Amino acid sequence: MAKLTQDELLAQFEEMTLIELAAFVSAFEEKFDVTAAAAAPVVMAGGVAGGAAEAVEEKDEFDVILTAAGDKKIQVIKVVRELTSLGLKEAKDLVDGTPKPVLEKVAKDAAEKAAEALKGAGASVEVK
């Protein structure tokens, strides 16, 4: 099988629907054991003792958990779609099924921005 160039791959992705693309991302994540999350700076804990290194790692990754949609449910769904690659139905299901994580293992600044956006839309949010 011939290798596809980056441009050829992008052309293939352009032809996909959002649902097909979301399914592809899920399959890619499973196959290669990775997560497609927002880009976050990588912090290396070089030269730090084992226990201290674990404490540093725990503080670098945060989860944004939607606890309640509030009165402006449609606005919250729109913000969830902006923050994730979910389609309309998936975002609605996430909002309906609160409490649910919206973003997992993201940098502190990304988690704070996401929480502010969700709160601005009228949702109740926890950052863990």
Coordinates of C-alpha atoms in Angstrom, one line a residue, residues 8 14 26 29-30 42-43 52 58 60 70 73-75 80 86 89 94 101 108 113 118 125-126:
E8 CA -3.8 13.6 0.7
E14 CA -12.4 16.9 4.4
S26 CA -11.9 7.1 18.6
E29 CA -7.0 6.6 20.1
E30 CA -7.7 3.0 20.8
V42 CA 4.7 19.0 28.6
V43 CA 6.5 19.4 31.9
A52 CA 7.9 14.3 44.5
E58 CA -0.8 15.2 39.6
D60 CA -0.2 19.3 35.9
G70 CA -28.2 25.4 34.5
K73 CA -28.8 24.4 28.4
I74 CA -28.5 25.2 24.7
Q75 CA -25.6 27.7 25.4
V80 CA -19.2 21.8 25.1
L86 CA -18.2 16.1 19.9
K89 CA -26.1 14.7 19.8
L94 CA -23.0 14.7 27.8
P101 CA -16.2 15.1 32.5
K108 CA -4.3 24.1 34.4
K113 CA -10.4 28.7 30.5
L118 CA -18.9 26.8 30.8
V125 CA -18.4 23.2 36.8
E126 CA -15.8 21.5 39.0

